[in-house]
Coordinates of C-alpha atoms in Angstrom, one line a residue:
Chain A
M545 CA 0.0 0.0 0.0
A546 CA 3.0 2.2 0.6
E547 CA 3.8 2.1 -3.1
G548 CA 3.7 5.5 -4.8
S549 CA 1.0 6.3 -7.3
N550 CA 3.5 7.0 -10.0
Y551 CA 3.6 4.4 -12.7
D552 CA 3.8 4.3 -16.5
Y553 CA 1.4 1.4 -16.9
L554 CA -1.4 -0.1 -14.9
F555 CA -2.2 -3.7 -15.8
K556 CA -5.2 -5.6 -14.4
V557 CA -4.4 -9.3 -14.0
V558 CA -6.7 -12.1 -12.7
L559 CA -5.7 -15.3 -10.9
I560 CA -8.0 -18.2 -11.7
G561 CA -8.0 -21.9 -11.3
D562 CA -9.5 -24.6 -9.1
S563 CA -10.1 -24.3 -5.4
G564 CA -7.1 -25.1 -3.3
V565 CA -4.3 -24.8 -5.9
G566 CA -2.6 -21.9 -4.1
K567 CA -3.8 -18.8 -6.0
S568 CA -4.0 -16.7 -2.8
N569 CA -0.5 -17.8 -1.7
L570 CA 1.0 -17.0 -5.1
L571 CA -0.5 -13.5 -4.7
S572 CA 0.7 -13.0 -1.2
R573 CA 4.1 -14.4 -2.0
F574 CA 4.4 -11.9 -4.9
T575 CA 2.9 -8.8 -3.2
R576 CA 4.0 -9.3 0.4
N577 CA 6.5 -12.1 0.3
E578 CA 4.3 -14.1 2.7
F579 CA 3.1 -17.6 2.6
N580 CA 0.5 -19.1 4.8
L581 CA 0.1 -22.9 5.0
D582 CA -3.5 -22.7 6.2
S583 CA -4.8 -19.6 4.7
K584 CA -8.6 -19.2 4.6
S585 CA -10.5 -19.8 1.4
T586 CA -11.0 -16.8 -0.8
I587 CA -14.6 -15.6 -0.9
G588 CA -15.6 -13.9 -4.1
V589 CA -12.6 -11.8 -5.1
E590 CA -9.6 -10.4 -3.3
F591 CA -7.3 -7.7 -4.5
A592 CA -3.6 -6.8 -4.2
T593 CA -1.1 -4.8 -6.2
R594 CA 2.6 -4.5 -6.8
T595 CA 4.8 -2.3 -8.9
I596 CA 7.7 -3.7 -10.8
N597 CA 10.1 -2.5 -13.5
V598 CA 9.8 -3.7 -17.1
D599 CA 12.2 -2.4 -19.7
G600 CA 12.9 0.7 -17.6
K601 CA 9.2 1.5 -17.2
T602 CA 7.2 1.3 -14.0
V603 CA 4.5 -1.2 -14.3
K604 CA 1.8 -1.5 -11.7
A605 CA 0.0 -4.8 -11.5
Q606 CA -3.5 -4.8 -10.1
I607 CA -4.2 -8.4 -9.3
W608 CA -7.6 -9.9 -8.6
D609 CA -7.5 -13.2 -6.9
T610 CA -10.7 -15.1 -7.4
A611 CA -12.5 -17.9 -5.5
G612 CA -12.1 -21.2 -7.2
Q613 CA -15.5 -22.7 -6.4
E614 CA -17.9 -23.0 -9.2
R615 CA -20.7 -21.2 -7.3
Y616 CA -18.7 -18.0 -7.4
R617 CA -18.3 -18.0 -11.1
A618 CA -21.1 -15.5 -11.7
I619 CA -19.3 -13.1 -9.4
T620 CA -15.7 -13.7 -10.4
S621 CA -16.2 -13.8 -14.1
A622 CA -17.3 -10.1 -13.9
Y623 CA -13.7 -9.4 -13.0
Y624 CA -12.3 -10.9 -16.2
R625 CA -13.5 -8.0 -18.2
G626 CA -10.8 -5.5 -18.7
A627 CA -8.1 -7.8 -17.5
V628 CA -5.1 -7.9 -19.8
G629 CA -3.6 -10.9 -18.2
A630 CA -4.6 -14.1 -16.5
L631 CA -2.6 -16.6 -14.5
L632 CA -4.4 -19.9 -14.8
V633 CA -3.2 -22.0 -11.9
Y634 CA -3.3 -25.7 -11.3
D635 CA -1.7 -27.9 -8.6
I636 CA 1.0 -30.2 -10.0
A637 CA 0.1 -32.8 -7.3
K638 CA -3.6 -32.9 -8.2
H639 CA -4.4 -34.0 -11.7
A640 CA -8.0 -33.0 -11.6
T641 CA -7.0 -29.4 -11.2
Y642 CA -4.9 -29.7 -14.4
A643 CA -7.7 -31.5 -16.2
N644 CA -10.0 -28.5 -15.5
V645 CA -7.6 -26.1 -17.2
T646 CA -9.6 -26.6 -20.4
R647 CA -12.8 -25.4 -18.6
W648 CA -11.0 -22.4 -17.3
L649 CA -9.8 -21.5 -20.7
K650 CA -13.4 -21.6 -21.9
E651 CA -14.4 -19.3 -19.0
L652 CA -11.8 -16.8 -20.2
R653 CA -12.9 -17.1 -23.8
D654 CA -16.5 -16.5 -22.8
H655 CA -15.9 -13.6 -20.4
A656 CA -12.5 -12.0 -21.0
D657 CA -11.1 -9.8 -23.8
A658 CA -10.1 -11.9 -26.8
N659 CA -6.4 -10.8 -26.6
I660 CA -5.9 -11.4 -22.9
V661 CA -2.4 -12.8 -22.2
I662 CA -2.7 -16.2 -20.4
M663 CA 0.0 -18.0 -18.5
L664 CA -0.5 -21.5 -17.3
V665 CA 1.0 -22.0 -13.9
G666 CA 1.7 -25.3 -12.3
N667 CA 2.0 -24.5 -8.6
K668 CA 3.2 -26.5 -5.6
S669 CA 6.4 -27.6 -7.5
D670 CA 7.9 -28.3 -4.0
L671 CA 5.7 -31.4 -3.8
K672 CA 8.1 -33.4 -6.0
H673 CA 7.2 -36.8 -4.6
L674 CA 3.5 -36.2 -5.2
R675 CA 3.7 -34.9 -8.7
A676 CA 0.7 -36.0 -10.8
V677 CA 1.2 -33.7 -13.8
P678 CA 4.4 -34.2 -15.8
T679 CA 6.1 -30.9 -16.7
E680 CA 6.4 -31.9 -20.3
E681 CA 2.8 -32.7 -20.7
A682 CA 1.7 -29.3 -19.4
K683 CA 4.4 -27.6 -21.5
T684 CA 3.1 -29.2 -24.6
F685 CA -0.5 -28.3 -23.7
A686 CA 0.5 -24.7 -23.2
T687 CA 2.3 -24.5 -26.5
E688 CA -0.7 -26.0 -28.4
N689 CA -2.9 -23.4 -26.8
E690 CA -0.5 -20.5 -27.2
L691 CA -0.1 -20.0 -23.5
S692 CA 3.1 -19.3 -21.7
F693 CA 4.0 -21.8 -19.0
I694 CA 5.9 -22.0 -15.7
E695 CA 6.0 -24.1 -12.6
T696 CA 6.1 -22.3 -9.3
S697 CA 6.1 -22.9 -5.6
A698 CA 4.5 -20.3 -3.5
L699 CA 5.8 -22.2 -0.5
D700 CA 9.5 -22.1 -1.3
A701 CA 9.0 -19.0 -3.5
S702 CA 10.6 -20.5 -6.5
N703 CA 9.6 -18.9 -9.8
V704 CA 6.9 -16.8 -8.3
E705 CA 8.7 -13.6 -9.1
S706 CA 9.5 -14.9 -12.5
A707 CA 5.9 -15.9 -13.3
F708 CA 4.6 -12.4 -12.6
Q709 CA 7.6 -10.7 -14.2
T710 CA 7.1 -12.8 -17.4
I711 CA 3.4 -12.2 -17.8
L712 CA 3.7 -8.5 -17.1
T713 CA 6.6 -8.2 -19.5
D714 CA 4.6 -10.0 -22.2
I715 CA 1.6 -7.7 -21.6
Y716 CA 3.9 -4.7 -21.6
R717 CA 5.4 -5.7 -25.0
I718 CA 2.0 -6.2 -26.6
V719 CA 0.5 -3.1 -25.2
S720 CA 3.5 -0.8 -26.0
S721 CA 3.7 -2.1 -29.6
K722 CA 0.0 -1.8 -30.0
T723 CA 0.1 1.8 -28.8
L724 CA 2.6 2.5 -31.5
E725 CA 0.6 0.7 -34.2
Q726 CA -2.8 2.0 -33.2
S727 CA -1.9 5.6 -32.3
S728 CA -4.7 6.6 -34.7
D729 CA -7.3 4.6 -32.7
P730 CA -9.3 7.3 -30.9
I731 CA -10.0 5.1 -27.9
K732 CA -6.5 4.1 -27.2
A733 CA -4.8 7.3 -28.3
P734 CA -2.2 8.1 -25.7
T735 CA -2.7 11.6 -24.3
S736 CA 0.2 11.3 -21.9
D737 CA 2.8 8.7 -21.2
T738 CA 0.5 7.0 -18.7
I739 CA -1.7 4.4 -20.2
P740 CA -4.1 2.9 -17.7
V741 CA -5.1 -0.2 -19.5
A742 CA -8.7 -1.1 -19.3
I743 CA -9.1 -0.5 -15.6
D744 CA -11.7 2.1 -15.8
S745 CA -13.8 0.3 -18.3
A746 CA -13.8 -2.8 -16.1
A747 CA -15.5 -1.4 -13.1
P748 CA -18.8 0.1 -14.3
A749 CA -19.3 -2.7 -16.8
S750 CA -19.9 -5.4 -14.1
G751 CA -22.1 -3.1 -12.1
S752 CA -24.7 -2.8 -14.8
K753 CA -24.9 -6.6 -15.0
C754 CA -25.7 -7.0 -11.4
C755 CA -29.4 -7.9 -11.7
Chain B
M941 CA 8.4 -0.8 -3.6
V942 CA 7.9 -2.4 -0.2
V943 CA 8.5 -6.1 0.3
G944 CA 6.8 -7.2 3.5
D945 CA 9.0 -8.7 6.1
F946 CA 7.7 -11.5 8.2
D947 CA 6.3 -10.0 11.3
P948 CA 7.5 -12.1 14.3
D949 CA 4.5 -11.1 16.4
E950 CA 2.1 -12.1 13.8
S951 CA 3.6 -15.5 13.2
E952 CA 3.6 -16.1 17.0
Q953 CA -0.2 -15.5 17.1
T954 CA -0.9 -18.4 14.9
H955 CA 1.8 -20.8 15.9
S956 CA 2.4 -20.1 19.5
N957 CA 5.1 -22.1 21.4
K958 CA 3.4 -21.5 24.6
P959 CA 1.8 -24.6 26.2
A960 CA -1.9 -24.8 25.5
P961 CA -4.0 -23.7 28.5
P962 CA -5.7 -26.6 30.4
S963 CA -9.0 -27.9 29.1
T964 CA -11.5 -28.5 31.7
L965 CA -14.7 -30.5 31.3
K966 CA -17.6 -29.8 33.7
P967 CA -18.3 -32.5 36.2
D968 CA -21.9 -33.0 35.3
V969 CA -21.8 -33.1 31.5
D970 CA -24.1 -36.1 31.2
K971 CA -26.8 -34.2 33.0
I972 CA -26.3 -31.2 30.7
V973 CA -26.6 -33.3 27.6
N974 CA -30.1 -34.4 28.6
D975 CA -31.1 -31.1 30.1
P976 CA -29.2 -28.0 29.1
F977 CA -31.3 -26.1 31.6
V978 CA -29.7 -27.9 34.5
S979 CA -27.3 -25.0 35.3
I980 CA -30.1 -22.5 35.2
H981 CA -32.3 -24.3 37.7
K982 CA -29.3 -24.8 39.9
S983 CA -27.8 -21.4 39.9
T984 CA -29.1 -18.5 42.0
E985 CA -25.8 -16.7 42.5
P986 CA -24.2 -14.7 39.8
E987 CA -21.6 -16.4 37.6
A988 CA -18.3 -16.5 39.6
N989 CA -16.3 -19.0 37.6
N990 CA -16.2 -17.2 34.3
P991 CA -14.4 -13.9 34.8
P992 CA -14.4 -11.7 31.7
K993 CA -10.9 -10.9 30.4
A994 CA -11.2 -7.3 31.2
V995 CA -11.1 -7.9 35.0
R996 CA -7.6 -9.2 34.9
S997 CA -5.7 -6.3 36.5
A998 CA -7.6 -3.2 37.2
S999 CA -6.2 -0.1 38.7
P1000 CA -8.0 1.2 41.8
S1001 CA -9.6 4.0 39.9
D1002 CA -11.2 1.5 37.6
S1003 CA -12.5 -0.7 40.3
A1004 CA -15.6 1.4 41.0
K1005 CA -16.5 1.3 37.3
L1006 CA -15.8 -2.4 37.2
M1007 CA -18.0 -3.0 40.2
R1008 CA -20.8 -1.0 38.6
E1009 CA -20.4 -2.9 35.3
R1010 CA -20.4 -6.2 37.2
S1011 CA -23.6 -5.4 39.0
I1012 CA -25.3 -4.4 35.8
R1013 CA -24.2 -7.7 34.4
T1014 CA -25.4 -9.6 37.4
N1015 CA -28.8 -7.9 37.2
R1016 CA -29.2 -8.7 33.5
R1017 CA -28.2 -12.2 34.2
L1018 CA -30.8 -12.5 36.9
R1019 CA -33.5 -11.2 34.6
F1020 CA -32.5 -13.8 32.0
I1021 CA -32.7 -16.5 34.6
E1022 CA -36.0 -15.4 35.7
C1023 CA -37.3 -15.4 32.2
L1024 CA -35.7 -18.8 31.4
R1025 CA -37.0 -20.5 34.5
K1026 CA -40.6 -20.2 33.5
D1027 CA -42.3 -23.4 32.4
D1028 CA -43.5 -21.7 29.2
I1029 CA -40.9 -19.1 28.2
N1030 CA -42.2 -15.8 26.9
I1031 CA -40.4 -15.5 23.6
A1032 CA -41.0 -11.7 23.3
E1033 CA -39.4 -11.1 26.6
L1034 CA -36.5 -13.3 25.8
R1035 CA -36.0 -11.6 22.5
K1036 CA -36.0 -8.2 24.2
L1037 CA -33.4 -9.4 26.7
A1038 CA -31.2 -11.1 24.1
W1039 CA -31.2 -8.1 21.8
A1040 CA -28.8 -6.3 24.2
G1041 CA -26.5 -9.3 24.5
T1042 CA -26.8 -12.7 26.1
P1043 CA -24.5 -13.7 29.0
S1044 CA -22.0 -16.3 27.7
T1045 CA -23.1 -19.0 30.0
L1046 CA -26.7 -18.7 29.0
R1047 CA -26.1 -18.7 25.2
P1048 CA -26.2 -22.5 24.9
V1049 CA -29.9 -22.4 25.9
V1050 CA -30.9 -18.9 24.7
W1051 CA -29.8 -19.4 21.1
P1052 CA -31.7 -22.6 20.4
L1053 CA -34.8 -21.1 22.0
L1054 CA -34.6 -18.0 19.8
L1055 CA -34.1 -20.2 16.8
G1056 CA -37.1 -22.4 17.7
Y1057 CA -34.8 -25.5 18.0
L1058 CA -35.6 -25.8 21.6
P1059 CA -39.3 -25.7 22.6
L1060 CA -40.4 -22.8 24.8
A1061 CA -42.4 -25.2 26.9
A1062 CA -40.2 -26.9 29.5
P1063 CA -41.8 -30.4 29.5
A1064 CA -41.1 -30.8 25.7
R1065 CA -37.5 -29.9 25.7
S1066 CA -35.7 -33.1 26.7
A1067 CA -37.7 -35.3 24.4
T1068 CA -37.2 -32.8 21.5
L1069 CA -33.5 -32.7 21.9
T1070 CA -33.3 -36.5 22.1
R1071 CA -35.4 -36.8 19.0
K1072 CA -33.5 -34.2 16.9
R1073 CA -30.1 -35.6 17.9
E1074 CA -31.3 -39.1 17.0
E1075 CA -32.6 -37.7 13.7
Y1076 CA -29.3 -36.1 12.9
R1077 CA -27.5 -39.3 13.7
S1078 CA -29.6 -41.2 11.2
L1079 CA -29.0 -38.5 8.6
V1080 CA -25.3 -38.9 9.1
E1081 CA -25.5 -42.7 8.8
L1082 CA -27.6 -42.4 5.7
A1083 CA -25.2 -39.9 4.1
F1084 CA -22.1 -41.8 4.8
K1085 CA -23.3 -45.4 4.6
K1086 CA -21.7 -46.1 1.2
E1087 CA -18.3 -44.9 2.3
R1088 CA -16.4 -42.5 0.2
Q1089 CA -17.5 -43.7 -3.2
G1090 CA -21.1 -43.1 -2.3
L1091 CA -20.5 -39.4 -1.5
D1092 CA -21.4 -36.6 -3.9
Q1093 CA -17.9 -36.1 -5.1
Q1094 CA -18.1 -32.5 -6.0
I1095 CA -19.6 -31.4 -2.7
W1096 CA -17.3 -33.7 -0.7
H1097 CA -14.2 -32.5 -2.5
Q1098 CA -14.9 -28.8 -1.7
I1099 CA -15.7 -29.6 1.9
E1100 CA -12.5 -31.6 2.2
I1101 CA -10.5 -28.6 1.0
D1102 CA -12.2 -26.1 3.2
V1103 CA -12.4 -27.9 6.5
P1104 CA -8.7 -27.8 7.3
R1105 CA -8.7 -24.1 6.5
T1106 CA -11.6 -23.2 8.8
R1107 CA -10.3 -21.0 11.6
P1108 CA -6.7 -21.9 10.8
G1109 CA -4.4 -21.5 13.8
T1110 CA -7.1 -22.0 16.3
R1111 CA -6.5 -25.1 18.4
L1112 CA -10.1 -26.3 18.6
W1113 CA -10.5 -26.2 14.8
M1114 CA -7.1 -27.8 14.0
Q1115 CA -8.1 -31.0 15.8
E1116 CA -9.1 -34.2 14.1
H1117 CA -12.3 -34.6 16.1
T1118 CA -13.6 -31.1 15.4
Q1119 CA -12.7 -31.3 11.8
R1120 CA -14.6 -34.6 11.3
S1121 CA -17.7 -33.0 13.1
L1122 CA -17.5 -30.0 10.8
E1123 CA -17.2 -32.2 7.7
R1124 CA -20.3 -34.2 8.7
I1125 CA -22.3 -31.0 9.5
L1126 CA -21.5 -29.4 6.2
Y1127 CA -21.9 -32.5 4.1
V1128 CA -25.3 -33.5 5.6
W1129 CA -26.5 -29.9 5.2
A1130 CA -25.3 -29.7 1.6
I1131 CA -26.9 -32.9 0.3
R1132 CA -30.2 -31.9 2.0
H1133 CA -30.1 -28.6 0.2
P1134 CA -29.3 -29.5 -3.4
A1135 CA -30.2 -26.0 -4.8
S1136 CA -27.2 -24.5 -3.1
G1137 CA -25.1 -27.4 -2.0
Y1138 CA -22.0 -26.5 0.0
V1139 CA -20.8 -23.0 -0.7
Q1140 CA -17.5 -21.7 0.7
G1141 CA -18.1 -19.5 3.7
I1142 CA -20.8 -21.7 5.1
N1143 CA -18.0 -23.5 7.0
D1144 CA -17.3 -20.2 8.8
L1145 CA -21.0 -20.0 9.9
V1146 CA -20.8 -23.3 11.8
T1147 CA -18.1 -22.1 14.1
P1148 CA -20.0 -19.7 16.4
F1149 CA -22.7 -22.4 17.0
F1150 CA -20.2 -25.1 17.7
Q1151 CA -18.2 -23.0 20.1
V1152 CA -21.3 -21.8 21.9
F1153 CA -22.7 -25.3 22.3
L1154 CA -19.3 -26.7 23.4
S1155 CA -19.1 -24.0 26.0
A1156 CA -22.0 -25.5 27.9
Y1157 CA -19.9 -28.5 28.8
I1158 CA -16.6 -27.0 29.6
D1159 CA -15.0 -24.6 32.0
S1160 CA -12.3 -23.3 29.8
D1161 CA -11.9 -21.4 26.5
P1162 CA -13.7 -23.3 23.7
E1163 CA -11.2 -22.2 21.1
Q1164 CA -8.3 -23.7 23.1
F1165 CA -10.2 -26.8 24.1
D1166 CA -8.7 -30.2 23.6
A1167 CA -11.6 -31.9 21.7
A1168 CA -10.2 -35.4 22.5
L1169 CA -11.4 -34.9 26.1
L1170 CA -15.0 -34.7 25.1
P1171 CA -17.1 -37.8 25.8
E1172 CA -18.7 -39.2 22.6
N1173 CA -22.2 -38.4 23.7
V1174 CA -21.3 -34.8 24.4
R1175 CA -19.5 -34.4 21.0
D1176 CA -22.6 -35.9 19.3
A1177 CA -24.9 -33.5 21.0
V1178 CA -22.7 -30.4 20.2
E1179 CA -22.5 -31.6 16.6
A1180 CA -26.2 -32.3 16.2
D1181 CA -27.3 -29.0 17.9
S1182 CA -24.9 -27.1 15.7
F1183 CA -26.3 -28.8 12.6
W1184 CA -29.9 -28.0 13.4
C1185 CA -29.2 -24.4 14.4
L1186 CA -27.0 -23.8 11.3
S1187 CA -29.9 -25.2 9.2
R1188 CA -32.3 -22.8 10.8
L1189 CA -30.0 -19.8 10.2
L1190 CA -29.4 -20.8 6.6
D1191 CA -33.1 -21.3 5.9
G1192 CA -33.4 -17.5 6.1
I1193 CA -30.5 -16.8 3.7
Q1194 CA -30.5 -19.7 1.2
D1195 CA -30.9 -17.2 -1.6
N1196 CA -27.3 -16.2 -0.8
Y1197 CA -26.0 -19.5 -1.9
I1198 CA -28.0 -20.7 -4.8
A1199 CA -26.9 -20.2 -8.4
T1200 CA -25.8 -16.6 -9.2
Q1201 CA -26.3 -15.9 -5.5
P1202 CA -29.4 -13.6 -6.0
G1203 CA -29.7 -12.9 -2.2
I1204 CA -26.3 -11.4 -2.1
Q1205 CA -26.8 -9.4 -5.3
R1206 CA -30.0 -8.0 -3.9
S1207 CA -28.5 -7.1 -0.5
V1208 CA -25.4 -5.5 -2.0
K1209 CA -27.6 -3.4 -4.3
R1210 CA -29.9 -2.3 -1.5
M1211 CA -26.9 -1.5 0.7
A1212 CA -25.5 0.7 -2.1
E1213 CA -28.9 2.5 -2.4
L1214 CA -29.0 3.0 1.4
V1215 CA -25.5 4.4 1.6
A1216 CA -26.3 6.8 -1.2
R1217 CA -29.0 8.2 1.1
I1218 CA -27.2 8.1 4.4
D1219 CA -23.8 9.2 3.3
A1220 CA -24.0 10.9 -0.1
P1221 CA -20.4 12.3 0.0
L1222 CA -19.0 8.8 0.7
Y1223 CA -21.2 7.3 -2.0
A1224 CA -20.0 9.9 -4.5
H1225 CA -16.4 9.4 -3.6
L1226 CA -16.7 5.6 -4.1
E1227 CA -18.3 6.2 -7.4
S1228 CA -15.7 8.7 -8.5
E1229 CA -13.0 6.2 -7.6
S1230 CA -14.9 3.5 -9.6
V1231 CA -15.2 1.4 -6.5
E1232 CA -18.2 -0.9 -6.7
F1233 CA -20.0 -2.2 -3.7
M1234 CA -19.8 -5.7 -5.0
Q1235 CA -16.0 -5.5 -4.8
F1236 CA -16.0 -5.4 -1.0
A1237 CA -19.6 -6.1 0.2
F1238 CA -19.9 -9.4 -1.5
R1239 CA -17.9 -11.1 1.2
W1240 CA -19.6 -9.1 4.0
M1241 CA -22.9 -10.7 2.9
N1242 CA -21.5 -14.2 2.0
C1243 CA -19.8 -14.7 5.4
L1244 CA -22.0 -12.4 7.5
L1245 CA -18.9 -10.2 8.3
M1246 CA -17.1 -13.1 9.9
R1247 CA -14.0 -12.4 7.8
E1248 CA -14.0 -8.8 9.0
I1249 CA -14.5 -9.3 12.7
S1250 CA -13.6 -11.9 15.3
V1251 CA -15.7 -14.9 16.3
Q1252 CA -16.2 -13.3 19.7
N1253 CA -17.6 -10.2 17.9
T1254 CA -19.7 -12.4 15.7
I1255 CA -21.2 -14.3 18.6
R1256 CA -22.2 -11.0 20.3
M1257 CA -23.7 -9.8 17.0
W1258 CA -25.7 -13.0 16.6
D1259 CA -27.3 -12.5 20.0
T1260 CA -29.0 -9.5 18.5
Y1261 CA -29.6 -11.1 15.0
L1262 CA -31.2 -14.1 16.7
A1263 CA -33.3 -11.9 18.9
E1264 CA -34.5 -10.1 15.7
G1265 CA -35.4 -13.4 14.1
T1266 CA -33.7 -15.3 11.3
D1267 CA -34.7 -12.7 8.8
A1268 CA -32.1 -10.5 10.4
F1269 CA -29.3 -12.4 8.7
S1270 CA -30.4 -10.9 5.4
Q1271 CA -32.5 -7.8 6.4
F1272 CA -30.9 -6.4 9.5
H1273 CA -27.5 -7.5 8.3
L1274 CA -27.5 -5.1 5.4
Y1275 CA -28.1 -2.2 7.8
V1276 CA -25.2 -3.5 9.9
C1277 CA -23.0 -3.6 6.8
S1278 CA -24.0 -0.1 5.8
A1279 CA -23.2 1.2 9.3
F1280 CA -20.0 -0.7 9.2
L1281 CA -19.0 1.0 5.9
V1282 CA -20.1 4.5 6.9
K1283 CA -18.1 4.1 10.1
W1284 CA -14.9 4.6 8.1
S1285 CA -16.4 7.3 5.9
E1286 CA -13.9 10.0 6.8
K1287 CA -10.9 7.8 6.2
L1288 CA -12.3 6.3 3.0
R1289 CA -13.0 9.7 1.4
K1290 CA -9.3 10.4 1.5
M1291 CA -8.3 7.2 -0.2
D1292 CA -8.0 6.2 -3.9
F1293 CA -9.4 3.1 -5.5
Q1294 CA -6.6 0.9 -4.3
G1295 CA -6.5 2.3 -0.8
I1296 CA -10.3 1.8 -0.4
I1297 CA -10.3 -1.8 -1.6
M1298 CA -7.3 -2.7 0.5
F1299 CA -8.7 -1.0 3.6
L1300 CA -12.2 -2.6 3.3
Q1301 CA -10.6 -6.0 2.6
S1302 CA -9.1 -6.0 6.1
P1303 CA -10.7 -3.3 8.1
P1304 CA -8.9 -2.5 11.5
T1305 CA -11.3 -4.4 13.8
Q1306 CA -8.6 -6.5 15.6
D1307 CA -9.1 -4.7 18.9
W1308 CA -12.9 -4.7 18.8
D1309 CA -14.8 -6.0 21.8
D1310 CA -18.5 -6.0 22.6
H1311 CA -18.6 -2.3 22.9
E1312 CA -17.8 -1.6 19.2
I1313 CA -20.2 -4.3 18.1
E1314 CA -22.9 -2.8 20.2
M1315 CA -22.3 0.6 18.8
L1316 CA -22.6 -0.9 15.3
L1317 CA -25.8 -2.7 16.2
S1318 CA -27.4 0.5 17.6
E1319 CA -26.5 2.4 14.5
A1320 CA -27.9 -0.4 12.4
F1321 CA -31.1 -0.3 14.5
V1322 CA -31.6 3.4 13.9
L1323 CA -31.0 2.9 10.2
N1324 CA -33.4 0.0 10.1
S1325 CA -36.2 1.9 11.9
I1326 CA -35.8 4.9 9.6
W1327 CA -35.4 3.1 6.3
H1328 CA -36.9 -0.3 6.5
N1329 CA -40.5 0.9 5.9
A1330 CA -39.4 3.5 3.4
Q1331 CA -38.3 1.1 0.7
S1332 CA -40.2 2.9 -1.9
H1333 CA -37.5 5.5 -1.6
F1334 CA -35.0 2.9 -2.8
G1335 CA -34.3 2.7 -6.4
A1336 CA -36.5 5.7 -7.2
K1337 CA -33.6 7.6 -8.7

């Protein structure tokens, strides 16, 4: 919270995936360097931010961590709109959470912007002896579906920084090249060097859907 | 950028190295199981064995105030006992008393009476309890008779994930016995309510009931209790009573948990409309920062503020909700949530989007005791009496 409000880019990213795969811990590891073995379940959506440096630019990530349970889908999917990135998380030790990745991709196709950047994240890589999803299999799946891929452990912190850094860099590259290409686009025409990406459009949109 | 350090104090809170305080079972638990009123018929003197934590070390100047508070408490308790000793309890009188808070030792009988789980007429009570507990036992047997394969896998899977992360770090809830009880309560409730099934957050709602009912049988802090010490019949009784009372509470708010959660959507919408009326500057500020009520109030409705305040706070709050009637968990609750939001108005109006969301996600209620909760309830009461019958004002923009 103590981060300054100066940034060059503001990116909205969602964390999605089955219940219990470690989404909230990935977020707390990234934003507060904290891990909690028995953290409470996420109800609806929770929010955190962190600012990082990409190619010399200050990029602020607004991350919405969503509840994994199906019943919350109506609520959580409202947050997909306007998101420029999604971390789709599964648990490498629970095959069912990986099998559900296809369903989550469909969720994103149905509710998120078409050009959202998606990263497949196999979390709990510390549970080596319990591995149920081979790295190569997930990697192949990711390639076929044009997703980036990484394995992380929120518990021992490995690759967490890298996962977020990678997706935010990917988004940054796309957005900055687009800004150049589409500088004639009246909606996206940059008026200053600060480009808040889709944040403002996201909020009112879900409100009107509420009944 | 700030990278949070591990706060040594914080980690100590959850994983204390201190030895657990002793767990003491009452000597006459078998009597209490059959007749929870045993202690009420017995006791004429004010409660002596359950000193509230505030009395620990008072300076002399505080002692007069403490004496006065204690005598008020004693008086209230006597009025409760008088009310509860009648063969046919006057529910209106009981509601009136309970609204202002129920003494902790009386909650195990007052709550079930208010919920209609325990009959008001004394002669019917024991038989009803026996029957309901027996009924719960057969529901459990039926639900689990086919072992794991026979369970509804989707419901069971979610419950299995959530039970270990219910009240994490609290001794009572980290124990095998309590977790198995919680699992059974949630699963039996879920399969009996297919329209909603189990929804995350319902697990939180079991804990106040379980702790209150457990407290009837023990002389130590329920949260620190060693559940292995409980005789089986007592554990079964606590579990069954929790199940039935949870069921009654949820009957009033099932709309919160069915597909698309219309009950919550409605409450959040009405809360926004209400706040627009009672604190227009705050409402305008939230709007200008693009903060939506759904972004913070969803959880307030879904878990009845249990993620924002302590279980002790919740228990005090439920004294009043239960006194109002089970409707309170949807109706009165939205006034409480509105009062809760408006309470921080001045602070919030100085914050930006991020500040507001972060603040409302973990509001500073860690030091709250009954006093703050009672303030909140009074404010909600006032809002309720002004606005509840003026709903035509709502939505007439």
